[in-house]
Short mmCIF file of C-alpha atoms in Angstrom, two decimals:
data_model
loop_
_atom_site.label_atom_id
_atom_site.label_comp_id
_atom_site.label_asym_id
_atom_site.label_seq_id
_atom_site.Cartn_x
_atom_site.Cartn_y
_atom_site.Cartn_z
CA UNK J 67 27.21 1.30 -27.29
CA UNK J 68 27.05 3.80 -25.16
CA UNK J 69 23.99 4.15 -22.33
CA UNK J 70 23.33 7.62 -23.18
CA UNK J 71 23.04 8.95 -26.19
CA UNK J 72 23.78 12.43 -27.44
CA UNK J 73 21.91 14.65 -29.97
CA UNK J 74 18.96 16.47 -30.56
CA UNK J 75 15.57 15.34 -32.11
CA UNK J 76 15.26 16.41 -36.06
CA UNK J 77 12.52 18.72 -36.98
CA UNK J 78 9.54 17.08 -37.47
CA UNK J 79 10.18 15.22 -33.93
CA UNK J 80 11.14 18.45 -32.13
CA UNK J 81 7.50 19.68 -33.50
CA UNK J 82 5.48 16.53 -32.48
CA UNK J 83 7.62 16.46 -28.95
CA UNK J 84 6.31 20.07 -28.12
CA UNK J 85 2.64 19.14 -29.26
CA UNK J 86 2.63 16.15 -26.78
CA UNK J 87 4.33 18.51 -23.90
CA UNK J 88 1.10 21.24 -24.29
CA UNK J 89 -0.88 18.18 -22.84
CA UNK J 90 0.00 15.99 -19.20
CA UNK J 91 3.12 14.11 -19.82
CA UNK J 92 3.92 10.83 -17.82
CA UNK J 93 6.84 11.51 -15.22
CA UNK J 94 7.50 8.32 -15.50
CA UNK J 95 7.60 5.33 -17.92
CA UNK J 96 7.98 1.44 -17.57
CA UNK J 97 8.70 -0.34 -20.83
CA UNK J 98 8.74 -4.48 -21.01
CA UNK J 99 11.48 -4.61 -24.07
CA UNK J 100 9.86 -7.54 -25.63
CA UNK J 101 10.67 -9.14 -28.86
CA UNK J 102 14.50 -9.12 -28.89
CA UNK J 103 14.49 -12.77 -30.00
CA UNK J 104 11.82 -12.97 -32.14
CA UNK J 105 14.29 -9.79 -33.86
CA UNK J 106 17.14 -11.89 -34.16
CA UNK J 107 14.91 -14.63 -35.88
CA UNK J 108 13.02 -12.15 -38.66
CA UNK J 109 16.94 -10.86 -39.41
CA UNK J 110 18.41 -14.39 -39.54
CA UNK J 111 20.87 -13.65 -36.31
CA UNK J 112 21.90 -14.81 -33.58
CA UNK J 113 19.80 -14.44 -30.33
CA UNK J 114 23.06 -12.34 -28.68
CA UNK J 115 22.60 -9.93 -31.37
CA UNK J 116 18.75 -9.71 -30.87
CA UNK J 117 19.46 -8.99 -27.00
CA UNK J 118 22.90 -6.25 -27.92
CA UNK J 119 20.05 -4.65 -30.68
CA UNK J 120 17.47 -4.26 -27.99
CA UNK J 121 20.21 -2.64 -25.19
CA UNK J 122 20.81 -0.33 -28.11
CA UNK J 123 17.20 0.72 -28.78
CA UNK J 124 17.13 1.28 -24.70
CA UNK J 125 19.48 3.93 -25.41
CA UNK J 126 18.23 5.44 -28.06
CA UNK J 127 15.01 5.51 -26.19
CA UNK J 128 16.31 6.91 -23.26
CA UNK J 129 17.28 9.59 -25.76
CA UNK J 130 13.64 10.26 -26.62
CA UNK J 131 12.90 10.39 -22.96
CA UNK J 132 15.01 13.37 -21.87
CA UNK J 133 13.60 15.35 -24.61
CA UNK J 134 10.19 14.72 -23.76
CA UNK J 135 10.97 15.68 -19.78
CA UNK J 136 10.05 12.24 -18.82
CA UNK J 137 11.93 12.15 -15.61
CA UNK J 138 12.37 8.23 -14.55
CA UNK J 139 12.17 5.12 -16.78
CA UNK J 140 11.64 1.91 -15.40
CA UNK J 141 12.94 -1.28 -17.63
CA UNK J 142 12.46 -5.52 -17.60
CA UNK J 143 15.86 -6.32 -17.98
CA UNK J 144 15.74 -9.79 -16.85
CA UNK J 145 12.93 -12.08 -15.30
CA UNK J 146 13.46 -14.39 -12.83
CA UNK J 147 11.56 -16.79 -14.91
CA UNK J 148 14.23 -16.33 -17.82
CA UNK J 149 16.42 -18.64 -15.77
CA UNK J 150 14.39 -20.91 -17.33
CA UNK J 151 15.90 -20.52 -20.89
CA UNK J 152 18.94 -22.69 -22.00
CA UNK J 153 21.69 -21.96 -20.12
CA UNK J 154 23.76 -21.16 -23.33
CA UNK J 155 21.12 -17.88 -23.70
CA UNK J 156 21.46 -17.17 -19.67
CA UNK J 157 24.99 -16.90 -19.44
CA UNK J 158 25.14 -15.04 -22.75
CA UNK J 159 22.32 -12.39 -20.85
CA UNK J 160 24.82 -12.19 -18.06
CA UNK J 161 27.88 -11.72 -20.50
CA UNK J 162 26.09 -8.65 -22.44
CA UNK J 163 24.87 -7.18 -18.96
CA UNK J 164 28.34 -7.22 -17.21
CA UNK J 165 29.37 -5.59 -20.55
CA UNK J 166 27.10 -2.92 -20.56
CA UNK J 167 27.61 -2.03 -16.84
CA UNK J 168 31.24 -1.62 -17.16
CA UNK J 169 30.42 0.47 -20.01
CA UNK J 170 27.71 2.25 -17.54
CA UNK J 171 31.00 2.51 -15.39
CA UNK J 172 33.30 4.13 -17.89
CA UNK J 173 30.54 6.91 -18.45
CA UNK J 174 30.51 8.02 -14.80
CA UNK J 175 31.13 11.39 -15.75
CA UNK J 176 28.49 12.11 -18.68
CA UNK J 177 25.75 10.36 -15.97
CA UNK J 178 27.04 12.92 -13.88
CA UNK J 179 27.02 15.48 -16.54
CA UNK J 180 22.96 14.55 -17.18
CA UNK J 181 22.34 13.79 -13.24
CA UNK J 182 21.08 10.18 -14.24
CA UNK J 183 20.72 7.60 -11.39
CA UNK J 184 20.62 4.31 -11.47
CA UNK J 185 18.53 1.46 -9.57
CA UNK J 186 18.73 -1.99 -9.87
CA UNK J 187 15.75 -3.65 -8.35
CA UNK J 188 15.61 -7.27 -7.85
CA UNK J 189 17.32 -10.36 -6.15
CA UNK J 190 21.12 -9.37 -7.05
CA UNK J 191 22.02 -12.70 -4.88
CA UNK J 192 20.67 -14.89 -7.99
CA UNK J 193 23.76 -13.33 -10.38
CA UNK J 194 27.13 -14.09 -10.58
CA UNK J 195 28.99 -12.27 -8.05
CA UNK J 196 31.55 -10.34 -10.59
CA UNK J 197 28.08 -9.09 -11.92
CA UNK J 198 26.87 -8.36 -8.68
CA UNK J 199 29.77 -6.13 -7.70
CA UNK J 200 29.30 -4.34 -10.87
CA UNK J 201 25.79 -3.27 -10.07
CA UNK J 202 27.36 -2.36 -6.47
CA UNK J 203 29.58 0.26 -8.42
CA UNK J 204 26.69 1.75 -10.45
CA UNK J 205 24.33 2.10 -8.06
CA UNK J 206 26.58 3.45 -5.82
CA UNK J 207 28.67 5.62 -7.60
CA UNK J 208 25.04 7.56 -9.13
CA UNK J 209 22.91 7.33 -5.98
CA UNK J 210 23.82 11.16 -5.37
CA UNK J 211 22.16 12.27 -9.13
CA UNK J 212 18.52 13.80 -9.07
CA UNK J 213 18.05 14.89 -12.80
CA UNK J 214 16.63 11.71 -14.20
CA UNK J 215 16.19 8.32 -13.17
CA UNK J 216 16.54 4.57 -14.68
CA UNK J 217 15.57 1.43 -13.17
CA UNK J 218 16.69 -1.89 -14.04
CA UNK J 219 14.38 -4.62 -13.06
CA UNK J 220 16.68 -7.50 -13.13
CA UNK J 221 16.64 -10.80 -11.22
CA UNK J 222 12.97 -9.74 -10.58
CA UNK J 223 8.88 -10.54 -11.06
CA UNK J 224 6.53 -8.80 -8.92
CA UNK J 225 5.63 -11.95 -6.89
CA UNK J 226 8.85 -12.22 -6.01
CA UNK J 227 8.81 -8.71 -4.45
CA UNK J 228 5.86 -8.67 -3.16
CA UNK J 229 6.72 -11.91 -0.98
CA UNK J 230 10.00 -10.00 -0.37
CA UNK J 231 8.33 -7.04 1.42
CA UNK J 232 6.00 -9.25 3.28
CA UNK J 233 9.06 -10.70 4.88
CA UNK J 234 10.80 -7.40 5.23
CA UNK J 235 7.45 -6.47 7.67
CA UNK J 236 7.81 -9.85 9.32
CA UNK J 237 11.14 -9.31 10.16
CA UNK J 238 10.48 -5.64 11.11
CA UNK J 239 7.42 -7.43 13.61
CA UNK J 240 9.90 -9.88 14.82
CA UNK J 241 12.40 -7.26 16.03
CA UNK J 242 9.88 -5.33 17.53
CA UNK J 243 10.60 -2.23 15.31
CA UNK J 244 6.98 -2.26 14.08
CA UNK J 245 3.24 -3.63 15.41
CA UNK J 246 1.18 -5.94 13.40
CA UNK J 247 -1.14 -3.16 13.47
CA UNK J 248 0.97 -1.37 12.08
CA UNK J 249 1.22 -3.81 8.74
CA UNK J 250 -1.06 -1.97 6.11
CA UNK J 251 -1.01 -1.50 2.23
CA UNK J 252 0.77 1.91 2.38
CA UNK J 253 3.63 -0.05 4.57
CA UNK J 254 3.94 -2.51 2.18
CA UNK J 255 4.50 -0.49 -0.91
CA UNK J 256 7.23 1.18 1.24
CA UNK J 257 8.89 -1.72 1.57
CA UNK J 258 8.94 -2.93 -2.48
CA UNK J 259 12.42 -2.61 -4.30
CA UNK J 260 10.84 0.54 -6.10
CA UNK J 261 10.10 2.65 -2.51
CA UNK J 262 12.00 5.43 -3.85
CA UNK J 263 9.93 5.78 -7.50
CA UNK J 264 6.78 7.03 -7.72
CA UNK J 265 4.55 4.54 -9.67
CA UNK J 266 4.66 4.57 -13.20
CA UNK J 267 2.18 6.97 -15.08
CA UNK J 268 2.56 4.94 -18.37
CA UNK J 269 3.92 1.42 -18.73
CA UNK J 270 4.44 0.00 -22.61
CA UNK J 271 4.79 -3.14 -23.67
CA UNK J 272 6.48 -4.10 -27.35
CA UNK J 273 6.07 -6.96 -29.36
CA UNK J 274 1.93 -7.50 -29.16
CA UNK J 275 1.49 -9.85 -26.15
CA UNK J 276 -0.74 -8.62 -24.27
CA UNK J 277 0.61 -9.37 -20.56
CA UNK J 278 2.10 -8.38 -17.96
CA UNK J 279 4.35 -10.87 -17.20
CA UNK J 280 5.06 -10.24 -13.77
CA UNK J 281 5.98 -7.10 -13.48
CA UNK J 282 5.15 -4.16 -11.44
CA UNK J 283 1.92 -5.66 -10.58
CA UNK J 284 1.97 -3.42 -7.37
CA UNK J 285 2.33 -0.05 -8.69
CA UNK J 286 1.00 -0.54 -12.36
CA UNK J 287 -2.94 -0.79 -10.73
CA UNK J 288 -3.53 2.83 -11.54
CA UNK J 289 -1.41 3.22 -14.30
CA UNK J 290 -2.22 3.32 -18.21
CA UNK J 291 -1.26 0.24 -19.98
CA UNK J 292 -0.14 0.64 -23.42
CA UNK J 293 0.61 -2.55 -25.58
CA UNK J 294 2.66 -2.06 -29.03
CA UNK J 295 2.46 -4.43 -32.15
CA UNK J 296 6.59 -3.33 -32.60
CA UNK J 297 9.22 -5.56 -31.61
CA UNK J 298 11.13 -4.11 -29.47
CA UNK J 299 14.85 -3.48 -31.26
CA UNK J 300 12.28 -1.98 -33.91
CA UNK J 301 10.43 0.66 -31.83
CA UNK J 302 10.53 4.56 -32.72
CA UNK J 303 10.46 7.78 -31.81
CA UNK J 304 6.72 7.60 -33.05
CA UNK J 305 5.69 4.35 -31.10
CA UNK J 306 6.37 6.20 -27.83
CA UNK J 307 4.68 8.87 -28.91
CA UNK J 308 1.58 7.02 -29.74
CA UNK J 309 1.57 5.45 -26.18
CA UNK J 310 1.78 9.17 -24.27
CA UNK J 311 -1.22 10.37 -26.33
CA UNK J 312 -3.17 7.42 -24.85
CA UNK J 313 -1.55 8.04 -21.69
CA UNK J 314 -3.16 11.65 -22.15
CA UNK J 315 -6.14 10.51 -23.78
CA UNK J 316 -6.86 8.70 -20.48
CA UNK J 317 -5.09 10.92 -17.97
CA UNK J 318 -8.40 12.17 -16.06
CA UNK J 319 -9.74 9.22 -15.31
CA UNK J 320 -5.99 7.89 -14.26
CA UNK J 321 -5.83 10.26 -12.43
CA UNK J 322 -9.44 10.04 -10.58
CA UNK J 323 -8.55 6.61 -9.67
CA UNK J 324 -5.21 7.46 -8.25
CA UNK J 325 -6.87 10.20 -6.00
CA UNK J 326 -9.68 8.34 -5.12
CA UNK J 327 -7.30 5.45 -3.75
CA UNK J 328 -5.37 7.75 -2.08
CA UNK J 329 -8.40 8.88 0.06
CA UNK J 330 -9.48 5.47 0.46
CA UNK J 331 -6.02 4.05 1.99
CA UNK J 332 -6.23 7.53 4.45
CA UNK J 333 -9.80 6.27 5.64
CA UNK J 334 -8.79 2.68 6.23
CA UNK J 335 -5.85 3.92 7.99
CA UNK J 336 -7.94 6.11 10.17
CA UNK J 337 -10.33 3.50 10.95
CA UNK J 338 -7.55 1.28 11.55
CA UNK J 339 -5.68 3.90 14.24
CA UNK J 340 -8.98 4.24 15.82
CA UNK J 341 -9.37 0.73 16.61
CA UNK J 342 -6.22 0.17 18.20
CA UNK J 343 -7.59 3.22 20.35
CA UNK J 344 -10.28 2.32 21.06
CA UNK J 345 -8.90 -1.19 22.35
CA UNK J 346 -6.42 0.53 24.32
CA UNK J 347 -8.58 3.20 25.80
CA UNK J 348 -10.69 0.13 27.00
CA UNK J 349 -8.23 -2.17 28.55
CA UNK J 350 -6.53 0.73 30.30
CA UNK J 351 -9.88 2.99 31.17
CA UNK J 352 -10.70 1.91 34.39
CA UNK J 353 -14.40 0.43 32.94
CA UNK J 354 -15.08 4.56 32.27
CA UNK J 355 -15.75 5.63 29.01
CA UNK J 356 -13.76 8.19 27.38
CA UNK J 357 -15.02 11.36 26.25
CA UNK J 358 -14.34 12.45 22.74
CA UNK J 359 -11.68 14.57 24.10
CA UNK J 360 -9.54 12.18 25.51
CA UNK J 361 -10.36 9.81 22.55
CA UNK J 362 -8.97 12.60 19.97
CA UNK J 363 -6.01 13.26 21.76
CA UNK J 364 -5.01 9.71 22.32
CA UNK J 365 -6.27 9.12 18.75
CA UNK J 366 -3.59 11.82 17.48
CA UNK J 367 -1.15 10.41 19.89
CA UNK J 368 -1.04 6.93 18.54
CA UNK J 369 -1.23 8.46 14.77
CA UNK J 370 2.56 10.03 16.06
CA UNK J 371 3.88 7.11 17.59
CA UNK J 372 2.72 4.70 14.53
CA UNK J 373 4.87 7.21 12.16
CA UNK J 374 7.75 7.41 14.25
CA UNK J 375 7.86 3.92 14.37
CA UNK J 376 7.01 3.00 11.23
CA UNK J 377 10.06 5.83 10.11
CA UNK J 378 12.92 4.10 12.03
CA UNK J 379 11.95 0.89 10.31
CA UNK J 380 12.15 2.09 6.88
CA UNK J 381 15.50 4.00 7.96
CA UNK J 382 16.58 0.34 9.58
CA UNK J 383 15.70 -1.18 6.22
CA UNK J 384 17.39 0.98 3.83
CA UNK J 385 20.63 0.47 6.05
CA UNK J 386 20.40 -2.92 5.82
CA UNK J 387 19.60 -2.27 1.63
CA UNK J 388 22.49 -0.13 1.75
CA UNK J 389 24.94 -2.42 3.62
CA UNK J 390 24.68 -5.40 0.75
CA UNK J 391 25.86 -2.82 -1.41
CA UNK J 392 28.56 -1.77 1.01
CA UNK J 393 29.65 -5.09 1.38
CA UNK J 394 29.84 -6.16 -2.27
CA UNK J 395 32.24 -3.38 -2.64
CA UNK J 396 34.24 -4.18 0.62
CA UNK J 397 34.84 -7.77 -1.23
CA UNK J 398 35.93 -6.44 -4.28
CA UNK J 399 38.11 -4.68 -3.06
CA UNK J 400 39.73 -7.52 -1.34
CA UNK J 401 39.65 -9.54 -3.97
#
């Protein structure tokens, strides 16, 4: 089955599709596919199936998506915490995923055609290293498109990432790339697996649990949460477009909270430059105070030097994101 899916909505969606688009539309959606096995069980199948059903409703959903201009789609592939299931279901997972991403592969030229990009955010170092190099290809060979956007959470929980960046500033503190002043919340969400997404607008969840299992515990805090009844290889045009009228039902406030954090993280980080100014000012002042002057200037001063540094360690650690990728394709080739 292919990843994207050609064809236009019928009528009666087409209608309903331009409805929802008079109103704020989410730029982009996280969905937690749930319910693929508990599928395969109401339809007497096997679990595979369940799993191959729900990749094909991911298509068919990213379908839906283009038409309604939602721009980037984030998706729970895999949890780290599914590890945990018999290894007879894990290596079948990893089976049907290095399947689909050599289909992903074939299709280079219609994700071309639609300008999709794909991201696969998580450990790759806990999958098989055929599946690994796989990913390597896809990422790689789509990094260029702009039009539309699909992460793949796979080999991933938010824990896990958020423990992830805190080493990734660690390591940037270690080198001496970065201050531990310069360590803040904005810094940290820079250095997640999902620094080049904005945070989702809407994220749904299928099958009626009413969790969030771990993911995108970060960037969901301002988001609208939307949990479905559906199981997942079951969901419809019509589900999603129950969960963007709630998204618009509760845009404003959404989108209070969002602004009001924004302004909040800019004061902390003001008070936070001003400290480090202030400290300096008075170990290297001579016992004089400084007038407000001097205290602006070298308060505008430090702002610079904090970016600029701050800049060459996000450029540092995208090289070194970069390079895995680099190198997983260097292998394969020798292989």
């Amino acid at each position: 089955m292919s990843w994207i899916r050609e064809g236009e909505l019928n009528l009666i969606e087409k209608i309903s599709a331009n409805i929802l688009k008079a109103g704020p539309m989410p730029k982009h959606v996280a969905f937690i596919m749930d319910g693929n096995r508990r599928f395969a069980r109401k339809k007497q199948m096997e679990r595979q199936e369940g799993h191959m059903q729900g990749f094909n409703k991911l298509a068919e959903t990213l379908r839906w998506c283009k038409h309604l201009n939602i721009q980037e789609v984030t998706v729970y592939a895999f949890s780290i915490e599914n590890f945990k299931r018999s290894q007879n279901e894990v290596d079948g997972l990893m089976v049907l995923a290095k399947q689909k991403f050599e289909k992903l592969l074939e299709e280079r030229e219609n994700l071309e055609k639609h300008g999709v990009c794909i991201r696969v955010l998580g450990d790759l170092n806990m999958l098989p290293l055929d599946l690994q190099q796989l990913i390597a290809k896809a990422v790689v060979s789509t990094k260029t498109h702009n039009k539309c956007f699909l992460n793949v959470c796979f080999a991933y929980t938010s824990r896990y990432e958020i423990t992830n960046a805190v080493r990734e500033m660690a390591w940037g503190v270690e080198h001496g790339q970065i201050k531990a002043s310069d360590v803040s919340e904005a810094l940290l969400s820079e250095c997640l697996y999902s620094n080049n997404s904005p945070n989702p607008d809407l994220l749904i969840r299928t099958s009626g649990e009413v969790r969030l299992s771990d993911f995108l515990l970060w960037q969901t805090s301002h988001s609208c949460l939307v949990f479905q009844s559906v199981l997942w290889p079951e969901y419809s045009f019509w589900n999603l477009c129950e969960a963007i009228l709630q998204y618009q039902l509760n845009h404003t406030s959404i989108q209070k909270a969002r602004d009001l954090h924004r302004e909040h993280q800019a004061f902390v980080q003001l008070e936070a430059d001003r400290a480090c100014v202030a400290e300096h000012l008075q170990h290297h002042g001579n016992g004089k105070p400084a007038d407000a002057r001097r205290r602006q200037e070298a308060l505008q001063h430090y702002a610079t030097c904090r970016e600029e540094r701050i800049n060459d360690f996000l450029e540092a650690l995208q090289n070194r994101r970069d390079s895995y990728y680099t190198d997983l394709l260097s292998d394969a080739v020798v292989a």
